[in-house]
mmCIF file of C-alpha atoms and ligand atoms in Angstrom:
data_model
loop_
_atom_site.group_PDB
_atom_site.id
_atom_site.type_symbol
_atom_site.label_atom_id
_atom_site.label_comp_id
_atom_site.label_asym_id
_atom_site.label_seq_id
_atom_site.Cartn_x
_atom_site.Cartn_y
_atom_site.Cartn_z
ATOM 1 C CA MET A 1 -4.308 60.867 -14.853
ATOM 2 C CA HIS A 2 -3.523 61.505 -18.556
ATOM 3 C CA ALA A 3 -6.376 61.692 -21.082
ATOM 4 C CA SER A 4 -6.361 58.630 -23.296
ATOM 5 C CA PRO A 5 -4.576 59.090 -26.637
ATOM 6 C CA PHE A 6 -6.279 55.923 -27.878
ATOM 7 C CA PRO A 7 -8.875 56.449 -30.637
ATOM 8 C CA TYR A 8 -11.017 53.272 -30.340
ATOM 9 C CA SER A 9 -12.730 54.058 -27.056
ATOM 10 C CA LEU A 10 -15.659 56.240 -26.052
ATOM 11 C CA ASP A 11 -14.911 56.253 -22.340
ATOM 12 C CA ASN A 12 -11.260 57.216 -21.987
ATOM 13 C CA LYS A 13 -10.028 53.611 -22.107
ATOM 14 C CA ARG A 14 -6.670 52.809 -23.632
ATOM 15 C CA TYR A 15 -7.734 49.714 -25.478
ATOM 16 C CA HIS A 16 -10.254 48.898 -28.217
ATOM 17 C CA THR A 17 -13.346 48.260 -26.163
ATOM 18 C CA LEU A 18 -16.292 46.079 -27.087
ATOM 19 C CA ASN A 19 -18.491 49.033 -26.182
ATOM 20 C CA TYR A 20 -16.765 51.141 -28.864
ATOM 21 C CA HIS A 21 -17.095 48.351 -31.419
ATOM 22 C CA LEU A 22 -20.800 47.764 -30.758
ATOM 23 C CA ARG A 23 -21.692 51.437 -30.737
ATOM 24 C CA THR A 24 -19.814 52.242 -33.915
ATOM 25 C CA VAL A 25 -20.888 49.116 -35.834
ATOM 26 C CA TYR A 26 -24.423 48.540 -34.466
ATOM 27 C CA GLY A 27 -25.239 51.949 -33.010
ATOM 28 C CA GLY A 28 -25.548 50.673 -29.425
ATOM 29 C CA LYS A 29 -25.113 47.851 -26.975
ATOM 30 C CA LEU A 30 -25.920 44.267 -27.971
ATOM 31 C CA TYR A 31 -26.828 41.705 -25.327
ATOM 32 C CA LYS A 32 -25.667 38.100 -25.388
ATOM 33 C CA ALA A 33 -28.077 35.170 -25.453
ATOM 34 C CA VAL A 34 -26.145 31.988 -24.635
ATOM 35 C CA ILE A 35 -27.252 28.740 -26.276
ATOM 36 C CA ASP A 36 -26.169 25.169 -25.514
ATOM 37 C CA CYS A 37 -26.722 22.799 -28.461
ATOM 38 C CA GLY A 38 -25.638 19.749 -26.506
ATOM 39 C CA PHE A 39 -22.540 19.161 -28.646
ATOM 40 C CA THR A 40 -19.514 17.394 -27.254
ATOM 41 C CA CYS A 41 -15.869 17.905 -28.226
ATOM 42 C CA PRO A 42 -13.285 15.666 -29.970
ATOM 43 C CA ASN A 43 -11.124 16.189 -26.915
ATOM 44 C CA ILE A 44 -13.818 14.762 -24.662
ATOM 45 C CA ASP A 45 -15.428 11.959 -26.681
ATOM 46 C CA GLY A 46 -12.169 10.100 -27.369
ATOM 47 C CA THR A 47 -11.756 11.134 -31.032
ATOM 48 C CA LYS A 48 -8.668 13.182 -30.167
ATOM 49 C CA GLY A 49 -8.552 12.838 -26.409
ATOM 50 C CA THR A 50 -10.535 12.192 -23.291
ATOM 51 C CA GLY A 51 -11.199 14.333 -20.257
ATOM 52 C CA GLY A 52 -10.892 17.570 -22.215
ATOM 53 C CA CYS A 53 -8.578 20.502 -21.575
ATOM 54 C CA ILE A 54 -7.613 20.515 -17.896
ATOM 55 C CA PHE A 55 -9.556 23.729 -17.173
ATOM 56 C CA CYS A 56 -12.668 22.845 -19.175
ATOM 57 C CA ASP A 57 -16.114 22.571 -17.644
ATOM 58 C CA GLY A 58 -17.913 22.659 -20.979
ATOM 59 C CA GLY A 59 -18.313 26.418 -21.117
ATOM 60 C CA SER A 60 -22.071 26.554 -20.819
ATOM 61 C CA GLY A 61 -23.711 29.735 -19.595
ATOM 62 C CA TYR A 62 -25.500 30.430 -16.331
ATOM 63 C CA PHE A 63 -29.010 30.224 -17.682
ATOM 64 C CA THR A 64 -28.946 27.765 -20.544
ATOM 65 C CA ASP A 65 -31.053 24.639 -20.633
ATOM 66 C CA GLY A 66 -29.471 22.288 -23.171
ATOM 67 C CA SER A 67 -32.515 20.021 -23.157
ATOM 68 C CA LEU A 68 -34.478 22.670 -25.105
ATOM 69 C CA SER A 69 -34.123 23.424 -28.827
ATOM 70 C CA PRO A 70 -31.857 26.404 -29.712
ATOM 71 C CA ARG A 71 -34.936 28.444 -30.631
ATOM 72 C CA ALA A 72 -36.688 27.635 -27.324
ATOM 73 C CA GLN A 73 -33.484 28.470 -25.414
ATOM 74 C CA LEU A 74 -33.271 31.772 -27.247
ATOM 75 C CA GLU A 75 -36.865 32.626 -26.356
ATOM 76 C CA LYS A 76 -36.143 31.811 -22.713
ATOM 77 C CA GLU A 77 -32.895 33.789 -22.729
ATOM 78 C CA TYR A 78 -34.633 36.712 -24.395
ATOM 79 C CA ALA A 79 -37.380 36.728 -21.770
ATOM 80 C CA ARG A 80 -34.664 37.002 -19.089
ATOM 81 C CA ILE A 81 -32.735 39.720 -20.941
ATOM 82 C CA SER A 82 -35.778 41.815 -21.889
ATOM 83 C CA ALA A 83 -37.261 41.619 -18.369
ATOM 84 C CA LYS A 84 -34.294 43.713 -17.224
ATOM 85 C CA ASN A 85 -33.478 45.735 -20.322
ATOM 86 C CA GLY A 86 -36.558 45.995 -22.535
ATOM 87 C CA ASP A 87 -36.634 45.092 -26.243
ATOM 88 C CA VAL A 88 -32.893 45.136 -26.887
ATOM 89 C CA PRO A 89 -30.927 43.606 -29.777
ATOM 90 C CA VAL A 90 -28.998 40.390 -29.101
ATOM 91 C CA ILE A 91 -26.150 38.287 -30.412
ATOM 92 C CA VAL A 92 -26.808 34.559 -30.079
ATOM 93 C CA TYR A 93 -23.724 32.902 -28.621
ATOM 94 C CA PHE A 94 -23.341 29.171 -29.291
ATOM 95 C CA GLN A 95 -20.923 28.683 -26.438
ATOM 96 C CA ALA A 96 -20.937 25.253 -24.827
ATOM 97 C CA ASN A 97 -18.233 22.819 -25.959
ATOM 98 C CA THR A 98 -17.409 22.634 -29.713
ATOM 99 C CA ASN A 99 -20.181 24.140 -31.805
ATOM 100 C CA THR A 100 -19.022 22.956 -35.223
ATOM 101 C CA TYR A 101 -18.567 19.362 -34.080
ATOM 102 C CA ALA A 102 -21.608 17.846 -35.813
ATOM 103 C CA PRO A 103 -22.700 17.138 -39.404
ATOM 104 C CA ALA A 104 -23.103 20.338 -41.425
ATOM 105 C CA GLU A 105 -26.836 19.723 -41.961
ATOM 106 C CA LYS A 106 -27.467 19.466 -38.241
ATOM 107 C CA LEU A 107 -25.458 22.634 -37.668
ATOM 108 C CA ARG A 108 -27.460 24.399 -40.382
ATOM 109 C CA GLU A 109 -30.708 23.484 -38.632
ATOM 110 C CA MET A 110 -29.428 24.731 -35.261
ATOM 111 C CA PHE A 111 -27.852 27.982 -36.447
ATOM 112 C CA THR A 112 -30.571 29.037 -38.875
ATOM 113 C CA SER A 113 -33.361 28.338 -36.364
ATOM 114 C CA VAL A 114 -32.466 31.524 -34.470
ATOM 115 C CA LEU A 115 -31.776 33.882 -37.381
ATOM 116 C CA ASP A 116 -35.330 35.099 -37.925
ATOM 117 C CA TYR A 117 -35.983 35.826 -34.247
ATOM 118 C CA PRO A 118 -36.885 39.542 -34.237
ATOM 119 C CA TYR A 119 -34.129 40.865 -31.983
ATOM 120 C CA VAL A 120 -31.199 38.827 -33.315
ATOM 121 C CA ARG A 121 -28.427 40.919 -34.892
ATOM 122 C CA GLY A 122 -25.834 38.182 -35.315
ATOM 123 C CA ILE A 123 -24.405 34.919 -34.045
ATOM 124 C CA SER A 124 -21.139 33.881 -32.407
ATOM 125 C CA VAL A 125 -19.977 30.296 -32.719
ATOM 126 C CA GLY A 126 -17.391 28.974 -30.262
ATOM 127 C CA THR A 127 -15.274 26.126 -31.603
ATOM 128 C CA ARG A 128 -11.858 24.515 -32.114
ATOM 129 C CA ALA A 129 -9.683 25.315 -35.113
ATOM 130 C CA ASP A 130 -9.380 21.605 -35.942
ATOM 131 C CA CYS A 131 -13.163 21.223 -36.284
ATOM 132 C CA LEU A 132 -13.676 23.139 -39.515
ATOM 133 C CA PRO A 133 -14.181 20.670 -42.394
ATOM 134 C CA ASP A 134 -14.980 22.087 -45.835
ATOM 135 C CA ASP A 135 -18.752 21.569 -45.651
ATOM 136 C CA VAL A 136 -18.869 23.363 -42.303
ATOM 137 C CA LEU A 137 -16.764 26.187 -43.726
ATOM 138 C CA ASP A 138 -19.231 26.454 -46.625
ATOM 139 C CA LEU A 139 -22.073 26.705 -44.119
ATOM 140 C CA LEU A 140 -20.224 29.382 -42.145
ATOM 141 C CA CYS A 141 -19.705 31.365 -45.381
ATOM 142 C CA GLU A 142 -23.432 31.111 -46.062
ATOM 143 C CA LEU A 143 -24.262 32.312 -42.540
ATOM 144 C CA ASN A 144 -21.749 35.109 -42.939
ATOM 145 C CA GLU A 145 -23.799 36.360 -45.875
ATOM 146 C CA ARG A 146 -27.017 36.266 -43.878
ATOM 147 C CA THR A 147 -25.973 37.714 -40.522
ATOM 148 C CA ALA A 148 -23.104 39.180 -38.508
ATOM 149 C CA LEU A 149 -21.087 36.031 -37.807
ATOM 150 C CA THR A 150 -18.126 35.693 -35.467
ATOM 151 C CA VAL A 151 -16.256 32.425 -34.986
ATOM 152 C CA GLU A 152 -14.578 32.225 -31.591
ATOM 153 C CA LEU A 153 -11.498 30.003 -31.442
ATOM 154 C CA GLY A 154 -9.813 28.754 -28.275
ATOM 155 C CA MET A 155 -6.183 29.520 -29.043
ATOM 156 C CA GLN A 156 -5.144 29.952 -25.367
ATOM 157 C CA THR A 157 -1.353 30.106 -26.004
ATOM 158 C CA VAL A 158 1.151 29.658 -28.825
ATOM 159 C CA HIS A 159 3.429 27.431 -26.740
ATOM 160 C CA GLU A 160 3.376 23.750 -27.629
ATOM 161 C CA SER A 161 4.708 22.637 -24.233
ATOM 162 C CA THR A 162 1.730 24.329 -22.557
ATOM 163 C CA LEU A 163 -0.759 22.931 -25.069
ATOM 164 C CA THR A 164 0.510 19.434 -24.229
ATOM 165 C CA LEU A 165 0.299 20.135 -20.513
ATOM 166 C CA ILE A 166 -3.272 21.410 -20.717
ATOM 167 C CA ASN A 167 -4.236 18.422 -22.896
ATOM 168 C CA ARG A 168 -5.735 20.455 -25.715
ATOM 169 C CA CYS A 169 -5.013 17.706 -28.268
ATOM 170 C CA CYS A 170 -4.705 20.310 -31.037
ATOM 171 C CA THR A 171 -1.311 21.771 -31.915
ATOM 172 C CA HIS A 172 -0.691 25.443 -32.576
ATOM 173 C CA GLU A 173 0.082 24.503 -36.176
ATOM 174 C CA GLU A 174 -3.398 22.967 -36.491
ATOM 175 C CA PHE A 175 -4.839 26.090 -34.921
ATOM 176 C CA LEU A 176 -3.079 28.261 -37.519
ATOM 177 C CA ILE A 177 -4.479 26.171 -40.379
ATOM 178 C CA GLY A 178 -8.059 26.496 -39.093
ATOM 179 C CA PHE A 179 -7.662 30.200 -38.385
ATOM 180 C CA GLY A 180 -6.269 30.748 -41.914
ATOM 181 C CA LYS A 181 -9.310 29.050 -43.450
ATOM 182 C CA LEU A 182 -11.664 31.433 -41.655
ATOM 183 C CA LYS A 183 -9.552 34.475 -42.399
ATOM 184 C CA SER A 184 -9.234 33.682 -46.117
ATOM 185 C CA ARG A 185 -13.044 33.389 -46.282
ATOM 186 C CA GLY A 186 -13.547 36.791 -44.696
ATOM 187 C CA ILE A 187 -15.154 35.400 -41.540
ATOM 188 C CA ARG A 188 -14.790 37.534 -38.417
ATOM 189 C CA THR A 189 -12.705 35.786 -35.755
ATOM 190 C CA CYS A 190 -12.288 36.227 -32.025
ATOM 191 C CA LEU A 191 -9.318 34.416 -30.457
ATOM 192 C CA HIS A 192 -9.360 33.340 -26.820
ATOM 193 C CA ILE A 193 -6.128 33.697 -24.846
ATOM 194 C CA ILE A 194 -5.585 32.467 -21.282
ATOM 195 C CA ASP A 195 -2.907 34.073 -19.118
ATOM 196 C CA GLY A 196 -1.278 32.242 -16.238
ATOM 197 C CA LEU A 197 -1.364 28.755 -17.754
ATOM 198 C CA PRO A 198 0.890 26.321 -15.834
ATOM 199 C CA ASN A 199 4.628 27.019 -16.182
ATOM 200 C CA GLU A 200 4.159 30.064 -18.420
ATOM 201 C CA SER A 201 6.389 33.051 -17.700
ATOM 202 C CA ARG A 202 5.441 36.666 -18.420
ATOM 203 C CA GLU A 203 7.697 36.546 -21.487
ATOM 204 C CA MET A 204 5.796 33.501 -22.798
ATOM 205 C CA MET A 205 2.492 35.353 -22.419
ATOM 206 C CA LEU A 206 3.934 38.338 -24.269
ATOM 207 C CA GLU A 207 5.126 36.004 -27.030
ATOM 208 C CA THR A 208 1.560 34.708 -27.390
ATOM 209 C CA ALA A 209 0.421 38.324 -27.862
ATOM 210 C CA ARG A 210 3.265 39.021 -30.344
ATOM 211 C CA GLN A 211 2.292 36.048 -32.503
ATOM 212 C CA THR A 212 -1.420 36.872 -32.171
ATOM 213 C CA ALA A 213 -0.668 40.386 -33.407
ATOM 214 C CA MET A 214 0.856 38.883 -36.570
ATOM 215 C CA LEU A 215 -2.472 37.149 -37.249
ATOM 216 C CA ALA A 216 -4.363 40.459 -36.920
ATOM 217 C CA PRO A 217 -7.564 38.844 -35.591
ATOM 218 C CA ASP A 218 -10.732 40.946 -35.560
ATOM 219 C CA ALA A 219 -11.085 40.424 -31.814
ATOM 220 C CA VAL A 220 -9.499 38.717 -28.832
ATOM 221 C CA LYS A 221 -10.760 37.653 -25.434
ATOM 222 C CA LEU A 222 -8.178 37.742 -22.658
ATOM 223 C CA GLN A 223 -8.654 36.060 -19.307
ATOM 224 C CA MET A 224 -6.681 34.652 -16.422
ATOM 225 C CA LEU A 225 -6.624 30.920 -15.762
ATOM 226 C CA HIS A 226 -9.598 30.017 -13.590
ATOM 227 C CA VAL A 227 -9.762 26.942 -11.410
ATOM 228 C CA ILE A 228 -13.317 25.681 -11.769
ATOM 229 C CA ARG A 229 -14.902 23.050 -9.552
ATOM 230 C CA GLY A 230 -14.964 19.567 -11.071
ATOM 231 C CA THR A 231 -12.112 20.079 -13.548
ATOM 232 C CA ARG A 232 -8.766 18.303 -13.714
ATOM 233 C CA LEU A 233 -7.111 21.621 -13.018
ATOM 234 C CA ALA A 234 -8.987 21.747 -9.713
ATOM 235 C CA GLU A 235 -7.412 18.414 -8.736
ATOM 236 C CA MET A 236 -3.950 19.673 -9.711
ATOM 237 C CA TYR A 237 -4.539 22.886 -7.766
ATOM 238 C CA THR A 238 -5.660 20.978 -4.671
ATOM 239 C CA ARG A 239 -2.482 18.885 -4.871
ATOM 240 C CA GLY A 240 -0.430 22.093 -4.963
ATOM 241 C CA GLU A 241 0.812 21.517 -8.513
ATOM 242 C CA VAL A 242 -0.372 24.818 -9.994
ATOM 243 C CA ARG A 243 0.646 28.351 -9.127
ATOM 244 C CA LEU A 244 -1.859 31.016 -10.156
ATOM 245 C CA LEU A 245 -1.154 34.620 -11.125
ATOM 246 C CA THR A 246 -1.623 37.325 -8.541
ATOM 247 C CA ARG A 247 -3.893 40.210 -9.520
ATOM 248 C CA GLU A 248 -0.847 42.440 -10.057
ATOM 249 C CA GLU A 249 0.894 39.848 -12.250
ATOM 250 C CA TYR A 250 -2.227 39.475 -14.377
ATOM 251 C CA ILE A 251 -2.587 43.232 -14.815
ATOM 252 C CA ASP A 252 1.086 43.492 -15.727
ATOM 253 C CA ALA A 253 0.785 40.693 -18.317
ATOM 254 C CA VAL A 254 -2.376 42.156 -19.884
ATOM 255 C CA VAL A 255 -0.881 45.640 -20.154
ATOM 256 C CA GLY A 256 2.190 44.181 -21.882
ATOM 257 C CA GLN A 257 0.000 42.169 -24.254
ATOM 258 C CA LEU A 258 -2.197 45.155 -25.120
ATOM 259 C CA GLU A 259 0.880 47.139 -26.133
ATOM 260 C CA LEU A 260 1.722 44.421 -28.661
ATOM 261 C CA LEU A 261 -1.726 43.851 -30.163
ATOM 262 C CA PRO A 262 -2.956 45.818 -33.184
ATOM 263 C CA PRO A 263 -5.079 48.841 -32.178
ATOM 264 C CA GLU A 264 -7.821 47.668 -34.568
ATOM 265 C CA THR A 265 -8.288 44.340 -32.752
ATOM 266 C CA VAL A 266 -11.348 44.568 -30.498
ATOM 267 C CA ILE A 267 -10.707 43.433 -26.913
ATOM 268 C CA GLU A 268 -13.976 41.637 -26.294
ATOM 269 C CA ARG A 269 -12.971 40.497 -22.817
ATOM 270 C CA ILE A 270 -10.103 41.579 -20.596
ATOM 271 C CA THR A 271 -10.849 39.662 -17.435
ATOM 272 C CA GLY A 272 -12.667 36.443 -16.581
ATOM 273 C CA ASP A 273 -16.418 36.121 -16.776
ATOM 274 C CA GLY A 274 -16.879 32.576 -15.559
ATOM 275 C CA ASP A 275 -19.553 31.224 -13.248
ATOM 276 C CA LYS A 276 -18.659 32.520 -9.766
ATOM 277 C CA ARG A 277 -20.580 29.676 -8.160
ATOM 278 C CA LYS A 278 -18.052 27.209 -9.564
ATOM 279 C CA LEU A 279 -14.913 29.323 -9.110
ATOM 280 C CA ILE A 280 -12.296 27.916 -6.729
ATOM 281 C CA ALA A 281 -9.436 30.313 -7.486
ATOM 282 C CA PRO A 282 -8.092 32.932 -7.946
ATOM 283 C CA GLU A 283 -10.518 34.637 -5.603
ATOM 284 C CA TRP A 284 -9.414 38.113 -6.724
ATOM 285 C CA SER A 285 -10.753 37.381 -10.226
ATOM 286 C CA ALA A 286 -14.339 37.483 -8.909
ATOM 287 C CA ASP A 287 -13.945 41.245 -8.384
ATOM 288 C CA LYS A 288 -14.047 42.233 -12.040
ATOM 289 C CA ILE A 289 -14.430 45.950 -11.355
ATOM 290 C CA SER A 290 -11.192 45.992 -9.407
ATOM 291 C CA VAL A 291 -9.308 44.123 -12.162
ATOM 292 C CA LEU A 292 -10.691 46.413 -14.878
ATOM 293 C CA GLY A 293 -9.828 49.473 -12.804
ATOM 294 C CA GLY A 294 -6.333 48.120 -12.149
ATOM 295 C CA ILE A 295 -5.700 47.662 -15.876
ATOM 296 C CA ASP A 296 -6.913 51.209 -16.669
ATOM 297 C CA LYS A 297 -4.786 52.630 -13.867
ATOM 298 C CA ARG A 298 -1.626 50.829 -14.962
ATOM 299 C CA LEU A 299 -2.071 51.834 -18.602
ATOM 300 C CA ALA A 300 -2.449 55.477 -17.531
ATOM 301 C CA GLU A 301 0.501 55.355 -15.098
ATOM 302 C CA LEU A 302 2.755 54.034 -17.850
ATOM 303 C CA ASP A 303 1.120 56.394 -20.361
ATOM 304 C CA THR A 304 0.779 53.489 -22.747
ATOM 305 C CA TRP A 305 -2.057 51.983 -24.849
ATOM 306 C CA GLN A 306 -3.059 49.106 -27.085
ATOM 307 C CA GLY A 307 -0.773 48.836 -30.085
ATOM 308 C CA ARG A 308 1.907 51.225 -28.801
ATOM 309 C CA LEU A 309 4.550 48.601 -29.602
ATOM 310 C CA TYR A 310 2.691 47.025 -32.500
ATOM 311 C CA ASN A 311 4.603 48.684 -35.339
ATOM 312 C CA ALA A 312 7.947 48.094 -33.670
ATOM 313 C CA ASN A 313 6.871 44.524 -33.210
ATOM 314 C CA LYS A 314 5.985 44.165 -36.894
ATOM 315 C CA ALA A 315 9.267 45.770 -37.939
ATOM 316 C CA ALA A 316 11.235 43.395 -35.730
ATOM 317 C CA GLU A 317 9.615 40.480 -37.478
ATOM 318 C CA LYS A 318 10.662 41.572 -40.967
HETATM 319 S S1 LIG B 401 -11.485 22.256 -26.762
HETATM 320 FE FE1 LIG B 401 -12.942 23.542 -25.634
HETATM 321 S S2 LIG B 401 -14.744 22.235 -25.259
HETATM 322 FE FE2 LIG B 401 -13.044 20.900 -25.885
HETATM 323 S S3 LIG B 401 -12.136 20.216 -23.962
HETATM 324 FE FE3 LIG B 401 -10.966 22.024 -24.611
HETATM 325 S S4 LIG B 401 -11.968 23.786 -23.647
HETATM 326 FE FE4 LIG B 401 -13.376 22.024 -23.494
#
């Protein structure tokens, strides 16, 4: 196997690993404390849609208890994390549903309540690009001054036909507007992409990566489409209406996408990390080690790496 020619990795990977990012920026690993503020989503409460995106189960973590205050949840999460790992630094991840979908003052109370906890090094806020009004953006700018802030946006795909099919109720154009507002304010962004959405070909997935590369996000999270118990996707899957990617197809798509993405973009996730207890399919996705190993192996076999086609891609656009 060839040695990796890729600079942003400490362990011979051929993509910009989260491990590399955390070690170079923070000097070591950061753990993730997941918080559920009990927010809903405009795509669930009827403001923009009902029922949510077809794959959505709310996105809460394994251990969160949304009935507690964010601070109490953090203390509980930290007790769990430190029992295994000692007094380690954490990022507080506001993950469940849409975490900017509330009045700015309420958001301020929630977000700032965790900032002075001794082991907190930053916060990540998961949201939709169409839920960023000016007063919320002002708050995010303020938080960005006080801590290491990342805003995580569910982009999923650039294809409008797929966005309609998955019932996101937010166009790609709206996504681009929200993303631009964060970028122009210097707020770190992490874009979520899902591979294997219904009716998407490999070329469509590569096009999503090509257009993502043009945005030069700070980070991306890649994952395959998961069928989770209780979702509308699960009903479609049971009726035989959805074909999922095989492990090999997913690896092939991810390798092609990595080649197109800028080398500086951190790959914060490269396979799924959903709740296995709720996973219906694909079963192969539960074996993360095998998927990660398969991606490394394919990158080495092809002697390729993240960003290998990025410049050519940029030139083609001009
Ligand atoms: S935007 Fe996010 S929280 Fe809202 S329905 Fe879609 S996946 Fe769920």
